[in-house]
mmCIF file of C-alpha atoms and ligand atoms in Angstrom:
data_model
loop_
_atom_site.group_PDB
_atom_site.id
_atom_site.type_symbol
_atom_site.label_atom_id
_atom_site.label_comp_id
_atom_site.label_asym_id
_atom_site.label_seq_id
_atom_site.Cartn_x
_atom_site.Cartn_y
_atom_site.Cartn_z
ATOM 1 C CA MET A 29 0.000 0.000 0.000
ATOM 2 C CA ALA A 30 1.267 3.515 -0.831
ATOM 3 C CA LYS A 31 2.399 5.748 2.004
ATOM 4 C CA ARG A 32 -0.256 8.093 3.295
ATOM 5 C CA ILE A 33 0.507 11.795 3.365
ATOM 6 C CA ILE A 34 -0.257 14.115 6.279
ATOM 7 C CA ILE A 35 0.225 17.844 5.755
ATOM 8 C CA ALA A 36 0.024 20.420 8.551
ATOM 9 C CA ASN A 37 -1.094 23.829 7.285
ATOM 10 C CA TRP A 38 -0.340 26.263 10.088
ATOM 11 C CA LYS A 39 -1.808 29.174 8.089
ATOM 12 C CA MET A 40 -1.075 32.609 9.698
ATOM 13 C CA ASN A 41 -0.405 31.198 13.166
ATOM 14 C CA LEU A 42 2.553 30.775 15.561
ATOM 15 C CA LEU A 43 5.469 33.086 16.289
ATOM 16 C CA ARG A 44 8.927 31.607 15.752
ATOM 17 C CA ASP A 45 9.351 30.313 19.305
ATOM 18 C CA GLU A 46 5.914 28.716 19.229
ATOM 19 C CA ALA A 47 6.602 27.113 15.859
ATOM 20 C CA LYS A 48 9.939 25.787 17.114
ATOM 21 C CA GLU A 49 8.320 24.330 20.216
ATOM 22 C CA LEU A 50 5.614 22.572 18.220
ATOM 23 C CA THR A 51 8.129 21.261 15.674
ATOM 24 C CA ASN A 52 10.460 19.951 18.390
ATOM 25 C CA HIS A 53 7.534 18.194 20.006
ATOM 26 C CA ILE A 54 6.513 16.560 16.726
ATOM 27 C CA VAL A 55 10.072 15.471 15.878
ATOM 28 C CA ASN A 56 10.678 14.093 19.390
ATOM 29 C CA ASN A 57 7.403 12.205 19.598
ATOM 30 C CA ILE A 58 6.921 10.822 16.137
ATOM 31 C CA ALA A 59 7.744 7.148 15.991
ATOM 32 C CA VAL A 60 10.234 5.996 13.365
ATOM 33 C CA SER A 61 7.720 3.279 12.527
ATOM 34 C CA ASP A 62 5.071 5.935 11.788
ATOM 35 C CA LEU A 63 7.305 7.552 9.182
ATOM 36 C CA LYS A 64 7.666 4.192 7.425
ATOM 37 C CA SER A 65 4.011 4.287 6.431
ATOM 38 C CA VAL A 66 3.228 8.007 6.558
ATOM 39 C CA ASP A 67 4.853 11.031 4.906
ATOM 40 C CA VAL A 68 4.632 14.086 7.153
ATOM 41 C CA ILE A 69 4.908 17.589 5.695
ATOM 42 C CA LEU A 70 4.833 20.859 7.688
ATOM 43 C CA ALA A 71 3.697 24.159 6.161
ATOM 44 C CA PRO A 72 4.596 27.009 8.520
ATOM 45 C CA THR A 73 4.489 30.741 7.725
ATOM 46 C CA PHE A 74 7.355 32.208 5.698
ATOM 47 C CA ILE A 75 9.108 33.583 8.797
ATOM 48 C CA CYS A 76 9.127 30.131 10.366
ATOM 49 C CA LEU A 77 10.374 28.173 7.350
ATOM 50 C CA GLU A 78 14.021 28.518 8.331
ATOM 51 C CA PRO A 79 13.785 27.608 12.048
ATOM 52 C CA VAL A 80 11.330 24.778 11.373
ATOM 53 C CA GLY A 81 13.519 23.563 8.493
ATOM 54 C CA GLU A 82 16.549 23.416 10.805
ATOM 55 C CA ILE A 83 14.690 21.303 13.359
ATOM 56 C CA ILE A 84 13.281 18.803 10.863
ATOM 57 C CA GLU A 85 16.533 18.378 8.939
ATOM 58 C CA ASN A 86 17.361 14.642 8.752
ATOM 59 C CA SER A 87 14.107 13.723 10.511
ATOM 60 C CA GLY A 88 12.297 12.541 7.368
ATOM 61 C CA ILE A 89 9.684 15.287 7.780
ATOM 62 C CA GLU A 90 9.448 17.645 4.808
ATOM 63 C CA LEU A 91 9.050 21.419 4.580
ATOM 64 C CA CYS A 92 6.278 23.137 2.632
ATOM 65 C CA ALA A 93 5.494 26.808 1.910
ATOM 66 C CA GLN A 94 1.958 28.179 1.865
ATOM 67 C CA ASN A 95 2.363 30.297 -1.272
ATOM 68 C CA VAL A 96 4.734 31.249 -4.104
ATOM 69 C CA PHE A 97 4.851 33.762 -6.975
ATOM 70 C CA TRP A 98 5.118 32.825 -10.652
ATOM 71 C CA GLU A 99 8.020 35.052 -11.685
ATOM 72 C CA GLU A 100 11.732 34.410 -11.275
ATOM 73 C CA SER A 101 12.471 37.622 -9.306
ATOM 74 C CA GLY A 102 11.958 41.363 -9.585
ATOM 75 C CA ALA A 103 9.586 44.161 -8.652
ATOM 76 C CA TYR A 104 6.814 42.138 -6.981
ATOM 77 C CA THR A 105 6.443 43.725 -3.571
ATOM 78 C CA GLY A 106 5.438 41.280 -0.864
ATOM 79 C CA GLU A 107 5.763 38.167 -3.006
ATOM 80 C CA ILE A 108 8.156 35.225 -2.579
ATOM 81 C CA SER A 109 9.971 33.316 -5.304
ATOM 82 C CA ALA A 110 10.445 29.598 -5.874
ATOM 83 C CA ASP A 111 14.221 30.017 -5.532
ATOM 84 C CA MET A 112 13.758 31.650 -2.133
ATOM 85 C CA LEU A 113 11.653 28.720 -0.964
ATOM 86 C CA LEU A 114 14.143 26.181 -2.297
ATOM 87 C CA ASP A 115 16.933 28.131 -0.598
ATOM 88 C CA LEU A 116 15.097 27.706 2.713
ATOM 89 C CA GLY A 117 14.843 23.964 2.203
ATOM 90 C CA CYS A 118 11.238 23.703 1.026
ATOM 91 C CA SER A 119 10.430 20.794 -1.189
ATOM 92 C CA TRP A 120 6.684 21.524 -1.365
ATOM 93 C CA VAL A 121 4.354 24.478 -1.834
ATOM 94 C CA ILE A 122 0.585 24.736 -1.302
ATOM 95 C CA ILE A 123 -1.149 26.328 -4.292
ATOM 96 C CA GLY A 124 -4.835 27.142 -4.797
ATOM 97 C CA HIS A 125 -5.920 27.122 -1.152
ATOM 98 C CA SER A 126 -9.491 28.400 -0.907
ATOM 99 C CA GLU A 127 -8.468 31.073 1.601
ATOM 100 C CA ARG A 128 -6.303 32.560 -1.143
ATOM 101 C CA ARG A 129 -8.861 31.993 -3.892
ATOM 102 C CA TYR A 130 -11.780 33.596 -2.079
ATOM 103 C CA ALA A 131 -10.226 36.059 0.407
ATOM 104 C CA LEU A 132 -7.396 37.239 -1.836
ATOM 105 C CA GLY A 133 -8.849 36.873 -5.327
ATOM 106 C CA GLU A 134 -6.587 34.160 -6.749
ATOM 107 C CA THR A 135 -8.012 32.910 -10.022
ATOM 108 C CA ASN A 136 -7.629 29.516 -11.702
ATOM 109 C CA SER A 137 -5.336 31.174 -14.201
ATOM 110 C CA MET A 138 -3.054 32.650 -11.499
ATOM 111 C CA ILE A 139 -3.003 29.244 -9.836
ATOM 112 C CA ASN A 140 -1.966 27.692 -13.156
ATOM 113 C CA ASP A 141 0.927 30.177 -13.469
ATOM 114 C CA LYS A 142 2.074 29.270 -9.964
ATOM 115 C CA ILE A 143 1.842 25.519 -10.579
ATOM 116 C CA VAL A 144 3.687 25.622 -13.905
ATOM 117 C CA PHE A 145 6.459 27.818 -12.518
ATOM 118 C CA SER A 146 6.886 25.860 -9.276
ATOM 119 C CA LEU A 147 7.170 22.527 -11.084
ATOM 120 C CA LYS A 148 9.667 24.008 -13.521
ATOM 121 C CA LYS A 149 11.786 25.150 -10.578
ATOM 122 C CA GLY A 150 11.663 21.722 -8.925
ATOM 123 C CA LEU A 151 9.172 22.423 -6.151
ATOM 124 C CA LYS A 152 6.489 19.809 -5.583
ATOM 125 C CA VAL A 153 2.935 21.091 -5.479
ATOM 126 C CA VAL A 154 -0.017 20.529 -3.153
ATOM 127 C CA PHE A 155 -2.848 21.626 -5.447
ATOM 128 C CA CYS A 156 -6.030 22.506 -3.500
ATOM 129 C CA ILE A 157 -9.410 22.197 -5.152
ATOM 130 C CA GLY A 158 -12.955 22.219 -3.832
ATOM 131 C CA GLU A 159 -16.423 23.686 -4.137
ATOM 132 C CA ARG A 160 -18.260 26.334 -2.114
ATOM 133 C CA ILE A 161 -21.497 25.563 -0.272
ATOM 134 C CA GLU A 162 -23.731 27.216 -2.872
ATOM 135 C CA GLU A 163 -22.020 25.208 -5.613
ATOM 136 C CA LYS A 164 -22.498 21.997 -3.635
ATOM 137 C CA ASN A 165 -26.172 22.802 -3.066
ATOM 138 C CA GLN A 166 -26.628 23.382 -6.779
ATOM 139 C CA GLY A 167 -25.070 19.977 -7.541
ATOM 140 C CA LYS A 168 -22.058 21.612 -9.201
ATOM 141 C CA THR A 169 -19.266 20.036 -7.123
ATOM 142 C CA LEU A 170 -17.681 18.031 -9.925
ATOM 143 C CA ASN A 171 -18.076 20.771 -12.540
ATOM 144 C CA VAL A 172 -16.311 23.272 -10.280
ATOM 145 C CA ILE A 173 -13.490 20.842 -9.523
ATOM 146 C CA LYS A 174 -13.053 19.829 -13.171
ATOM 147 C CA LYS A 175 -12.703 23.490 -14.144
ATOM 148 C CA GLN A 176 -10.178 24.138 -11.354
ATOM 149 C CA VAL A 177 -8.134 21.112 -12.455
ATOM 150 C CA GLU A 178 -8.449 21.763 -16.191
ATOM 151 C CA ILE A 179 -7.223 25.368 -15.922
ATOM 152 C CA GLY A 180 -4.828 24.764 -13.028
ATOM 153 C CA LEU A 181 -2.953 22.036 -14.905
ATOM 154 C CA ASN A 182 -2.957 23.698 -18.303
ATOM 155 C CA GLY A 183 0.431 23.066 -19.894
ATOM 156 C CA VAL A 184 1.589 20.639 -17.186
ATOM 157 C CA ASN A 185 3.231 17.502 -18.582
ATOM 158 C CA ASN A 186 1.717 14.343 -17.096
ATOM 159 C CA LYS A 187 5.271 13.090 -16.450
ATOM 160 C CA LEU A 188 5.323 15.677 -13.638
ATOM 161 C CA PHE A 189 2.272 14.206 -11.913
ATOM 162 C CA ASP A 190 4.548 12.449 -9.434
ATOM 163 C CA ASN A 191 5.336 15.934 -8.149
ATOM 164 C CA ILE A 192 1.731 16.946 -7.570
ATOM 165 C CA ILE A 193 -0.598 15.991 -4.741
ATOM 166 C CA PHE A 194 -4.233 17.047 -5.050
ATOM 167 C CA ALA A 195 -6.060 18.164 -1.914
ATOM 168 C CA TYR A 196 -9.847 18.024 -2.100
ATOM 169 C CA GLU A 197 -10.981 20.658 0.360
ATOM 170 C CA PRO A 198 -14.681 21.447 0.237
ATOM 171 C CA VAL A 199 -14.699 25.126 1.180
ATOM 172 C CA TRP A 200 -17.714 24.643 3.468
ATOM 173 C CA ALA A 201 -15.690 22.185 5.577
ATOM 174 C CA ILE A 202 -12.587 24.322 6.120
ATOM 175 C CA GLY A 203 -12.280 25.690 9.639
ATOM 176 C CA THR A 204 -16.006 25.166 10.226
ATOM 177 C CA GLY A 205 -15.968 21.968 12.252
ATOM 178 C CA ILE A 206 -18.170 20.406 9.552
ATOM 179 C CA THR A 207 -16.489 17.439 7.868
ATOM 180 C CA ALA A 208 -17.637 15.861 4.635
ATOM 181 C CA GLU A 209 -19.130 12.409 5.173
ATOM 182 C CA PRO A 210 -16.185 10.018 4.641
ATOM 183 C CA GLU A 211 -18.051 8.000 1.972
ATOM 184 C CA GLN A 212 -19.097 11.193 0.213
ATOM 185 C CA ALA A 213 -15.527 12.558 0.256
ATOM 186 C CA SER A 214 -14.183 9.225 -0.985
ATOM 187 C CA SER A 215 -16.649 9.219 -3.847
ATOM 188 C CA VAL A 216 -15.608 12.756 -4.892
ATOM 189 C CA HIS A 217 -11.962 11.636 -4.675
ATOM 190 C CA GLY A 218 -12.768 8.692 -6.945
ATOM 191 C CA SER A 219 -14.354 11.026 -9.503
ATOM 192 C CA ILE A 220 -11.389 13.425 -9.317
ATOM 193 C CA LYS A 221 -8.942 10.556 -9.913
ATOM 194 C CA LYS A 222 -10.968 9.222 -12.838
ATOM 195 C CA PHE A 223 -11.299 12.653 -14.442
ATOM 196 C CA ILE A 224 -7.596 13.477 -14.131
ATOM 197 C CA SER A 225 -6.438 10.087 -15.336
ATOM 198 C CA GLU A 226 -8.670 10.246 -18.429
ATOM 199 C CA ARG A 227 -8.143 13.913 -19.209
ATOM 200 C CA PHE A 228 -4.371 13.867 -18.757
ATOM 201 C CA ASN A 229 -3.812 10.317 -19.880
ATOM 202 C CA CYS A 230 -2.024 8.977 -16.835
ATOM 203 C CA HIS A 231 -2.506 5.895 -14.721
ATOM 204 C CA ILE A 232 -5.068 6.377 -11.976
ATOM 205 C CA SER A 233 -2.690 4.896 -9.383
ATOM 206 C CA LYS A 234 -0.374 7.879 -9.895
ATOM 207 C CA ILE A 235 -2.980 10.371 -8.717
ATOM 208 C CA ARG A 236 -2.943 11.052 -5.013
ATOM 209 C CA VAL A 237 -5.833 12.957 -3.474
ATOM 210 C CA LEU A 238 -5.807 14.157 0.149
ATOM 211 C CA TYR A 239 -8.900 15.261 2.031
ATOM 212 C CA GLY A 240 -8.947 18.586 3.909
ATOM 213 C CA GLY A 241 -11.661 20.227 5.972
ATOM 214 C CA SER A 242 -11.960 20.061 9.772
ATOM 215 C CA VAL A 243 -9.923 16.866 10.090
ATOM 216 C CA ASN A 244 -9.206 16.053 13.737
ATOM 217 C CA SER A 245 -8.199 13.168 15.958
ATOM 218 C CA ASP A 246 -11.846 12.088 16.337
ATOM 219 C CA ASN A 247 -12.734 11.846 12.648
ATOM 220 C CA ILE A 248 -9.384 10.753 11.170
ATOM 221 C CA ASP A 249 -10.082 7.012 11.442
ATOM 222 C CA SER A 250 -13.290 7.165 9.441
ATOM 223 C CA LEU A 251 -11.704 9.364 6.760
ATOM 224 C CA ILE A 252 -8.376 7.599 6.346
ATOM 225 C CA SER A 253 -10.009 4.167 6.085
ATOM 226 C CA GLN A 254 -11.666 5.212 2.806
ATOM 227 C CA SER A 255 -9.949 3.661 -0.195
ATOM 228 C CA ASN A 256 -9.736 6.854 -2.264
ATOM 229 C CA ILE A 257 -8.396 9.064 0.539
ATOM 230 C CA ASP A 258 -4.594 9.049 0.296
ATOM 231 C CA GLY A 259 -3.970 11.299 3.279
ATOM 232 C CA VAL A 260 -5.143 14.537 4.866
ATOM 233 C CA LEU A 261 -4.390 18.252 4.847
ATOM 234 C CA VAL A 262 -4.925 19.475 8.387
ATOM 235 C CA GLY A 263 -5.397 23.101 9.428
ATOM 236 C CA GLY A 264 -6.662 23.846 12.954
ATOM 237 C CA ALA A 265 -5.893 20.431 14.477
ATOM 238 C CA SER A 266 -2.289 20.579 13.262
ATOM 239 C CA LEU A 267 -1.651 23.408 15.741
ATOM 240 C CA ASP A 268 -2.452 21.082 18.616
ATOM 241 C CA LYS A 269 0.477 18.772 19.484
ATOM 242 C CA LYS A 270 -1.617 15.939 20.802
ATOM 243 C CA SER A 271 -4.208 15.993 18.010
ATOM 244 C CA PHE A 272 -1.635 16.177 15.244
ATOM 245 C CA LEU A 273 0.385 13.269 16.610
ATOM 246 C CA GLU A 274 -2.793 11.233 16.976
ATOM 247 C CA ILE A 275 -3.711 11.995 13.367
ATOM 248 C CA ILE A 276 -0.284 10.749 12.259
ATOM 249 C CA LYS A 277 -0.568 7.615 14.368
ATOM 250 C CA SER A 278 -4.058 6.821 13.097
ATOM 251 C CA SER A 279 -2.893 7.246 9.506
ATOM 252 C CA GLY A 280 -0.212 4.553 9.734
ATOM 253 C CA VAL A 281 -0.947 1.781 7.288
HETATM 254 C C1 LIG B 5 -6.829 23.836 5.593
HETATM 255 O O1 LIG B 5 -6.318 24.859 5.996
HETATM 256 O O2 LIG B 5 -6.466 23.415 4.508
HETATM 257 C C2 LIG B 5 -7.830 23.141 6.421
HETATM 258 C C3 LIG B 5 -8.323 22.029 5.972
HETATM 259 O O3 LIG B 5 -8.172 23.717 7.613
HETATM 260 P P1 LIG B 5 -9.032 23.023 8.808
HETATM 261 O O4 LIG B 5 -8.445 21.676 9.044
HETATM 262 O O5 LIG B 5 -8.861 23.953 9.974
HETATM 263 O O6 LIG B 5 -10.453 22.935 8.339
#
């Protein structure tokens, strides 16, 4: 069975000392046996990438940024480049998170620019997709996701699919305490995998889809046991030492 993937998205939380404390706790309490069946990836804020990166060096845990810009360098005030992230030791970057799409106006086309550029630079991509509540209620979930994927992956060679993880994050489940029904999420994951494999002509087994949206230590077992759920992207619960370690433990194959 493939390794499951657990990503902690710390969003705009934790000062450097707090991030260091949480990282040290994770590194010191994660069992070597857990990392044999689970890949763990931490996505702190930009200011915490360096200190967190130093702590996880040689631990097997990987470093992820929460955003990137699509140009090499230059007059882009407030943005961060792929080279800067690589320089800090990031191997991953989250792109297309709904908080950036809907609070900061990121479009599918901007997301595509970020994905294409990141892959070209050698960063691996966590590509977030998902529908809003009104779209779900109108039965448009799959149409919305197909459009996000179609535009987001425009120009991406399917040989690079090893370097992309998809994260299905229904927007109505993020930070709300409402989780998608595990069977329902698994069925959407199945449809996402089928669509991508047919549209981009790649083997379905290559497509990894994580679930994100109010995952916690109470609901992880029911989610991770679903055949189409390859791991989880965890926001709020990843800030809690005990919960995050329990999520990792429960995700062991
Ligand atoms: C997220 O930030 O991607 C997320 C899923 O957040 P939460 O777990 O808090 O819903």
